[in-house]
Short mmCIF file of N, CA and C in Angstrom, two decimals:
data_model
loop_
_atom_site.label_atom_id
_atom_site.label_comp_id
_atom_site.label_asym_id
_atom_site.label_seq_id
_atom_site.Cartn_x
_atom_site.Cartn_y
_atom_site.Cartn_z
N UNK A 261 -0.09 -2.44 -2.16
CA UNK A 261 -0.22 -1.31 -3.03
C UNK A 261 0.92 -1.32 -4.04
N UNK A 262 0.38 -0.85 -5.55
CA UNK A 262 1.43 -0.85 -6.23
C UNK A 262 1.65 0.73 -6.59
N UNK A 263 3.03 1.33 -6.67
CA UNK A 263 2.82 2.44 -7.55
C UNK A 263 3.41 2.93 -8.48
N UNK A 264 3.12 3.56 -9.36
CA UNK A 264 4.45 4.19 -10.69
C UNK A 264 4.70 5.03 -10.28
N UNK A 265 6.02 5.53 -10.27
CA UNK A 265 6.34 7.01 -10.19
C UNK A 265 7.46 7.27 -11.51
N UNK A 266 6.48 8.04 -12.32
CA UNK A 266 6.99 9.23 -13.57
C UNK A 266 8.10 7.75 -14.62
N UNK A 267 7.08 6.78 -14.76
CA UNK A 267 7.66 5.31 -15.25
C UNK A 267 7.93 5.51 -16.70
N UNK A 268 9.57 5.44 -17.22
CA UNK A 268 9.40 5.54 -18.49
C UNK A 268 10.13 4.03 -19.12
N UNK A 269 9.71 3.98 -20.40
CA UNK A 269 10.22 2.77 -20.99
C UNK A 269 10.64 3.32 -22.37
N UNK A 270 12.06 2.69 -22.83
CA UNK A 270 12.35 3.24 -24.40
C UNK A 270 13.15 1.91 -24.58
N UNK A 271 13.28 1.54 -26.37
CA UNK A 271 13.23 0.85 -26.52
C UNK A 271 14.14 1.63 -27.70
N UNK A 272 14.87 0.74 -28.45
CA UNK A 272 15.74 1.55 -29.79
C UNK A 272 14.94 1.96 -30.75
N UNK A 273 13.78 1.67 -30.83
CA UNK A 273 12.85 2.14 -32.18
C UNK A 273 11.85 2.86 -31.49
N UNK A 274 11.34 2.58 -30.22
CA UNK A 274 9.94 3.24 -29.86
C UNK A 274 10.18 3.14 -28.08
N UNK A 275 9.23 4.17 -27.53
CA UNK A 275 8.74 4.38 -26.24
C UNK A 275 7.22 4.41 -26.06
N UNK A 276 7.21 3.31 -25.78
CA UNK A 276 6.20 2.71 -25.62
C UNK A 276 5.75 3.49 -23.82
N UNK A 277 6.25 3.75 -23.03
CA UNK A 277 5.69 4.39 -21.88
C UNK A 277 6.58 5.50 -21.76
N UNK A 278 5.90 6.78 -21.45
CA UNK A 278 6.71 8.11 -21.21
C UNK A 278 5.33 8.53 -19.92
N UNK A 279 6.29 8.95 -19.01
CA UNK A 279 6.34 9.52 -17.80
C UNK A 279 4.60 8.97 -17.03
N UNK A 280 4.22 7.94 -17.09
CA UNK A 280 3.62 7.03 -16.49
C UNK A 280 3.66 7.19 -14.92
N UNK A 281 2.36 8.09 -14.40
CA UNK A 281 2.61 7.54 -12.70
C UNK A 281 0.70 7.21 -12.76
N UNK A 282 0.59 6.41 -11.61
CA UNK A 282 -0.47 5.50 -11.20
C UNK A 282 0.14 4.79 -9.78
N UNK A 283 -1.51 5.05 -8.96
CA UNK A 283 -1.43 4.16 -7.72
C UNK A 283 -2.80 3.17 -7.72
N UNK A 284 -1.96 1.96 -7.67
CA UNK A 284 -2.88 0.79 -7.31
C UNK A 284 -3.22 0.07 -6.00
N UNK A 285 -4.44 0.51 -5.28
CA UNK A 285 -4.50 0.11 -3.58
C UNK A 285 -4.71 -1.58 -3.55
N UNK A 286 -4.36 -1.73 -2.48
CA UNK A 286 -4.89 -3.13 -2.49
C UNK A 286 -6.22 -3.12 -2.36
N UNK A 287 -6.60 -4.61 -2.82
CA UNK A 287 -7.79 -4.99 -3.49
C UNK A 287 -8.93 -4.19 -4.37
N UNK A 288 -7.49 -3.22 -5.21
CA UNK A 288 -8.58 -2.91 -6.48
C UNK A 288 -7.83 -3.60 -7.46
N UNK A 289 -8.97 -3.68 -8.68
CA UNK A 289 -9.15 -4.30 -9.73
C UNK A 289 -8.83 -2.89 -11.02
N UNK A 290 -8.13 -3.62 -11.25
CA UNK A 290 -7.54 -2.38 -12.67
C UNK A 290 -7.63 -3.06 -14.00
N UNK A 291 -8.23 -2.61 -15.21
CA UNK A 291 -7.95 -3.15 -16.60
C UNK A 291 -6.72 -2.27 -16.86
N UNK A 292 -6.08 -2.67 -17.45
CA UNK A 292 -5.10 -2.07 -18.92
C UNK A 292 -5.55 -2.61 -20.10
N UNK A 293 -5.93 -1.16 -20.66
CA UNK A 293 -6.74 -1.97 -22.59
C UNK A 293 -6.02 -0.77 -23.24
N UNK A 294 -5.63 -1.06 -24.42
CA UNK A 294 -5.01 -0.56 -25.30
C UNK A 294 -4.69 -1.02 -26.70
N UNK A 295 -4.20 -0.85 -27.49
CA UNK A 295 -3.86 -1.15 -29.09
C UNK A 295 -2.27 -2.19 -28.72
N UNK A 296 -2.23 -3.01 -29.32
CA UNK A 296 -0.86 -3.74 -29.19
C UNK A 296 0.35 -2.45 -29.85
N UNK A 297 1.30 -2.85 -28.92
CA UNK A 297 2.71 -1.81 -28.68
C UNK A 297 2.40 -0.58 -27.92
N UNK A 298 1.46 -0.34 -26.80
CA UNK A 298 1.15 0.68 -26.09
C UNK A 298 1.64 0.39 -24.30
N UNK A 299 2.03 -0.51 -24.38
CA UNK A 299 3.00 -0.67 -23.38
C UNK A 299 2.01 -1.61 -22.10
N UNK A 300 1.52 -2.18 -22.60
CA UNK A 300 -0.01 -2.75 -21.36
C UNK A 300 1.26 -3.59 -20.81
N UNK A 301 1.61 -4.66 -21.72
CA UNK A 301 2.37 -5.81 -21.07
C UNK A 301 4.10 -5.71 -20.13
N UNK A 302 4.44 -4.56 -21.02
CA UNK A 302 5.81 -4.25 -20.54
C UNK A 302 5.42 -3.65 -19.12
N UNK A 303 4.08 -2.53 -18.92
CA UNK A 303 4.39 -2.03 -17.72
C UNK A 303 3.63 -3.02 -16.00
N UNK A 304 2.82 -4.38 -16.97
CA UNK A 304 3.00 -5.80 -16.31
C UNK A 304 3.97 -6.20 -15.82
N UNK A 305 5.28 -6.00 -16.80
CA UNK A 305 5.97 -7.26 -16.46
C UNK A 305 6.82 -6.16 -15.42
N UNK A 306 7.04 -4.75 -15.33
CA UNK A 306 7.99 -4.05 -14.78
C UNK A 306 7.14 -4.63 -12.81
N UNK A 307 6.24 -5.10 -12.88
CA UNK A 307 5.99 -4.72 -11.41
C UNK A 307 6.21 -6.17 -11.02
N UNK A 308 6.91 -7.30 -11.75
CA UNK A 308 8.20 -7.93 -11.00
C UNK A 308 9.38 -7.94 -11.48
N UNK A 309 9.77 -6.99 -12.15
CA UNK A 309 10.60 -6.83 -12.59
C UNK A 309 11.62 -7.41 -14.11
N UNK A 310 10.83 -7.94 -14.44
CA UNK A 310 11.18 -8.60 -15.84
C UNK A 310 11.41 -8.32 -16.47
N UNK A 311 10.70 -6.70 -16.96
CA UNK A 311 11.27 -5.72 -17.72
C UNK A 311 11.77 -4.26 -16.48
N UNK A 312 12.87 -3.90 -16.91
CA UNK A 312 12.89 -2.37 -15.88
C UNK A 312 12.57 -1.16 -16.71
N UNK A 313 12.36 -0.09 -15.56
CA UNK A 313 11.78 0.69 -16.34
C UNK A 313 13.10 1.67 -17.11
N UNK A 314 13.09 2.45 -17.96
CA UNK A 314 14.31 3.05 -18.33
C UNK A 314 14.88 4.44 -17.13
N UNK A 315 13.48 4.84 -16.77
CA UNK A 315 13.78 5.65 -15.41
C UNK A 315 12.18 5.94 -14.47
N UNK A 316 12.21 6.12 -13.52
CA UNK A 316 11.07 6.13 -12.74
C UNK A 316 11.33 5.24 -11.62
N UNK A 317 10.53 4.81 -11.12
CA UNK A 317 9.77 4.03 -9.40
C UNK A 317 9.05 2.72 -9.69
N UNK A 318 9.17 1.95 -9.38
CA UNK A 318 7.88 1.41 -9.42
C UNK A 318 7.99 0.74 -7.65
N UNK A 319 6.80 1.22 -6.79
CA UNK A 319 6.95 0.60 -5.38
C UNK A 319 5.61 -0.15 -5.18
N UNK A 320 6.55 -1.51 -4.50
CA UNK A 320 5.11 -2.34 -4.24
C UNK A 320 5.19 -2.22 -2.32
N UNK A 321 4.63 -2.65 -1.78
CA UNK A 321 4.06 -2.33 -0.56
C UNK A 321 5.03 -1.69 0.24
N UNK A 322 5.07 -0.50 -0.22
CA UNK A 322 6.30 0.51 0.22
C UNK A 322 7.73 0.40 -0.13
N UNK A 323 7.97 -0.64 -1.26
CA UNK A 323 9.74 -0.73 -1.42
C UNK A 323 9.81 -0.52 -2.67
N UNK A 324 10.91 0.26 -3.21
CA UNK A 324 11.45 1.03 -3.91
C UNK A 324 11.86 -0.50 -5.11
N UNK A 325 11.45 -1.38 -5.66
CA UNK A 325 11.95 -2.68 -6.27
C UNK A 325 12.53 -1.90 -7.52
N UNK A 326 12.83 -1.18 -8.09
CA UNK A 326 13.49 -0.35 -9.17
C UNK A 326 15.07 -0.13 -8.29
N UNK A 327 15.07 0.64 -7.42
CA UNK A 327 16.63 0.27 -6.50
C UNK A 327 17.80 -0.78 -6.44
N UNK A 328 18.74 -0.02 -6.89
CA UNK A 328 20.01 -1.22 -6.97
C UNK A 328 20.07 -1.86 -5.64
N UNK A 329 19.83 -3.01 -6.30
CA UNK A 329 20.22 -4.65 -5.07
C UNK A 329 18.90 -4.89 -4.71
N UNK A 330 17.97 -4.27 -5.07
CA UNK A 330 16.49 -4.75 -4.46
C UNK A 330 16.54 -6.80 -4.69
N UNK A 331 16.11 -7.14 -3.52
CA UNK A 331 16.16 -8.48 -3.44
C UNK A 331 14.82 -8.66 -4.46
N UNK A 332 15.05 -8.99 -5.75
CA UNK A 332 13.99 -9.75 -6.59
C UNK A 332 13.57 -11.20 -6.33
N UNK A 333 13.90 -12.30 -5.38
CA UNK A 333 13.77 -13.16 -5.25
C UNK A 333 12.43 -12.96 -3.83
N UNK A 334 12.73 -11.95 -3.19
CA UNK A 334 11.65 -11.35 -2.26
C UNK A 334 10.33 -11.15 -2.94
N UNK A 335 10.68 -10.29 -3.38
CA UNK A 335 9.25 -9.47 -4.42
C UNK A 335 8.65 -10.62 -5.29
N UNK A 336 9.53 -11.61 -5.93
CA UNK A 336 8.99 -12.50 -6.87
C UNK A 336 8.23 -13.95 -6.10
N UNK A 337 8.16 -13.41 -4.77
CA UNK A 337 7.48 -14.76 -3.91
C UNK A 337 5.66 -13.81 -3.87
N UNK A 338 5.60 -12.56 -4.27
CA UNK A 338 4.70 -12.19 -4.16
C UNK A 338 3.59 -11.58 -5.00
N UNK A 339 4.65 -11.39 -6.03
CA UNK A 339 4.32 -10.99 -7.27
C UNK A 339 4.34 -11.88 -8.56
N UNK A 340 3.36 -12.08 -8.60
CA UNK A 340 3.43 -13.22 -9.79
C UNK A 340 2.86 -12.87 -11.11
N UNK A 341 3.30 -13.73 -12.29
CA UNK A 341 2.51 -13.06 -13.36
C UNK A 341 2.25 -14.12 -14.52
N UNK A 342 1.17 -14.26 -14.98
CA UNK A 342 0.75 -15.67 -15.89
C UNK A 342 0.80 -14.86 -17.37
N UNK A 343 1.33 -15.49 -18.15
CA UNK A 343 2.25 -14.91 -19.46
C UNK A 343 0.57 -15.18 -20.29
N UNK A 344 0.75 -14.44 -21.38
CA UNK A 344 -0.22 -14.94 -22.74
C UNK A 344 0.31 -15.83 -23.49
N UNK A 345 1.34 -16.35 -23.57
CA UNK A 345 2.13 -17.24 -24.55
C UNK A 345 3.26 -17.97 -22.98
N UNK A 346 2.64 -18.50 -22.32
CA UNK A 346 3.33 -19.37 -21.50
C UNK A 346 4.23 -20.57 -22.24
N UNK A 347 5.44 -20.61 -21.73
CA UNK A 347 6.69 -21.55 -22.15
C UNK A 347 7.07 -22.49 -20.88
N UNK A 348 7.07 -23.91 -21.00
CA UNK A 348 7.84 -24.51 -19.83
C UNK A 348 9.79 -24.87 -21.09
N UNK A 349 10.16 -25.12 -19.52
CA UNK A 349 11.49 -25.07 -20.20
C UNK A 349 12.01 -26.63 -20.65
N UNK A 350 12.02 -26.28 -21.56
CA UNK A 350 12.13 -27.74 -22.90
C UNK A 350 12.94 -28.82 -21.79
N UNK A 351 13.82 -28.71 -21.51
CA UNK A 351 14.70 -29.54 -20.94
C UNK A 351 14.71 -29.84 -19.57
N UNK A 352 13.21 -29.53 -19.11
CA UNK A 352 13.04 -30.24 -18.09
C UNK A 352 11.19 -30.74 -18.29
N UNK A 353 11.17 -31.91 -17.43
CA UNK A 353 9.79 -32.73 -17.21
C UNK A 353 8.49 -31.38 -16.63
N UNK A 354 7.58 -31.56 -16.61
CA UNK A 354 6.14 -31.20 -15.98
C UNK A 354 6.52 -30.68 -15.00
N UNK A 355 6.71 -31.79 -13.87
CA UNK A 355 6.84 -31.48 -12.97
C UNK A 355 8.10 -30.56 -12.03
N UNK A 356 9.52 -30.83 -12.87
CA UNK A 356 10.65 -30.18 -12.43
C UNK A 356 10.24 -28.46 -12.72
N UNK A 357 9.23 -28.18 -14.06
CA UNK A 357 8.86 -26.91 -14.04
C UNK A 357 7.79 -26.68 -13.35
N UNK A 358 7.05 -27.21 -12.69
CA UNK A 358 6.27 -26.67 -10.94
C UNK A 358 6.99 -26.54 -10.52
N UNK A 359 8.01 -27.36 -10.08
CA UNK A 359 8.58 -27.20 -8.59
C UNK A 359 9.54 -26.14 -8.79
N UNK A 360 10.35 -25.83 -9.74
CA UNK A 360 11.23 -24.93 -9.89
C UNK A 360 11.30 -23.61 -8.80
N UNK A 361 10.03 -22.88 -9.00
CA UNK A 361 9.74 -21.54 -8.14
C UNK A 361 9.86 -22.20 -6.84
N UNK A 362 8.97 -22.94 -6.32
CA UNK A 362 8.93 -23.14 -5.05
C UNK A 362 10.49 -23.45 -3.97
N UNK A 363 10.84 -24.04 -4.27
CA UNK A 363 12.58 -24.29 -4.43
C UNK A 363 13.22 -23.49 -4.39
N UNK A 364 13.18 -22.90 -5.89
CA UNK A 364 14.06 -21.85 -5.49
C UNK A 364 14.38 -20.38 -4.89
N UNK A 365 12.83 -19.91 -5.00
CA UNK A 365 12.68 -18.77 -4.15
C UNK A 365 12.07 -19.35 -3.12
N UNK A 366 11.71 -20.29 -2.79
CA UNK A 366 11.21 -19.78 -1.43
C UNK A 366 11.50 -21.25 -0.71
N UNK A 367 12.48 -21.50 -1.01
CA UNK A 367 13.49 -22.39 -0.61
C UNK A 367 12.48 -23.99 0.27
N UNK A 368 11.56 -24.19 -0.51
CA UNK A 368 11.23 -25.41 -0.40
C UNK A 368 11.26 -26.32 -0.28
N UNK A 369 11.44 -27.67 0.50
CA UNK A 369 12.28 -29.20 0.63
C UNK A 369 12.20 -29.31 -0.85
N UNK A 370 12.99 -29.88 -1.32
CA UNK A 370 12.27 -30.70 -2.90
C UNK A 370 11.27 -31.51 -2.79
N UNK A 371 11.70 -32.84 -1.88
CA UNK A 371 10.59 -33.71 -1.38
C UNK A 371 8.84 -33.41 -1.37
N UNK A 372 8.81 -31.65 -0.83
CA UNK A 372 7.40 -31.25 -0.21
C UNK A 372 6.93 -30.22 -1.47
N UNK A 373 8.20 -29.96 -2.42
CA UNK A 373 7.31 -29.25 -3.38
C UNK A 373 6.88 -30.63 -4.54
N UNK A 374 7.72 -31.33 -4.37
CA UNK A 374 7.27 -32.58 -6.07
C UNK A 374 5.80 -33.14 -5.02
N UNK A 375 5.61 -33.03 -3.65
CA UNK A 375 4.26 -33.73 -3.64
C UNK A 375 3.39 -32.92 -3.34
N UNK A 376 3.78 -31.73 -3.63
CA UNK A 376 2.40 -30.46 -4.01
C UNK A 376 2.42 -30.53 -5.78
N UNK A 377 3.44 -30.30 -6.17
CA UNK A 377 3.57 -30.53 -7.84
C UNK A 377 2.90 -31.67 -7.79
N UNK A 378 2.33 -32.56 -7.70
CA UNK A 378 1.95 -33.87 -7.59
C UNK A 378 0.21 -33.02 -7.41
N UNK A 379 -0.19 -33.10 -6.41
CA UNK A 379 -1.37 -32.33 -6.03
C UNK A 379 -1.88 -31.86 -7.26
N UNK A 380 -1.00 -30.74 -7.59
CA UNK A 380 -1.83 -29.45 -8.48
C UNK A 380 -1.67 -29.89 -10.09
N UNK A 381 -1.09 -31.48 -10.16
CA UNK A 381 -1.41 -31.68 -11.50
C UNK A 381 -2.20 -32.75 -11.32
N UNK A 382 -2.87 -33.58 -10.38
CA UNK A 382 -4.01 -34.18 -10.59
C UNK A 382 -5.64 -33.41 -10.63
N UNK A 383 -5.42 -32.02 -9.69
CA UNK A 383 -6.45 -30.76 -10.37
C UNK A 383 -6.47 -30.78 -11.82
#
């Protein structure tokens, strides 16, 4: 379950989300549609934390991930999010950007993630 509680976002020119609450159960299906600068993507990226919110909640299966020290490396093994303008990072190969996540959050042999990275780029 995800939820907002009273989620705001400001920005130096605009606030794009003011006092935002919503509960998302597991296995429902939610659109966000809106006009670009209405906050669809920012209040995406707040539920792993990429963007925070300026004040509010946001709790995923009961934990407070807005809370100072919340382990983001926890939440980000579960929460994932596929960008509209996806970037790999210039200065590394194909494959060093698969394996990266696996590794490092969720502490993977190297060995056993480059031969899953291996796998999921002959798909």
């Amino acid at each position: 379950m995800i939820e907002f509680r009273n989620i705001r976002k400001e920005y130096e020119q605009t606030t794009p989300i003011e006092d935002l609450s919503a509960v998302i159960n597991d296995g429902e299906v939610v659109t966000i549609i809106g006009p670009s600068g209405t906050g669809k993507s920012t209040l995406l990226r707040m539920v792993n934390m990429l963007t925070k919110p300026t004040s509010g909640q946001v709790i995923v299966d009961g934990e407070d991930i807005t809370a100072p020290g919340y382990p983001l490396n926890k939440l980000r093994q579960k929460a994932v999010m596929v960008f509209q303008s996806y970037n790999l990072f210039n200065n590394k190969t194909v494959i060093e950007n698969v394996t990266e996540a696996p590794i490092k959050l969720k502490g993977m042999d190297p060995s056993e993630a480059y031969d899953k990275g291996m796998e999921l780029q002959k798909k």
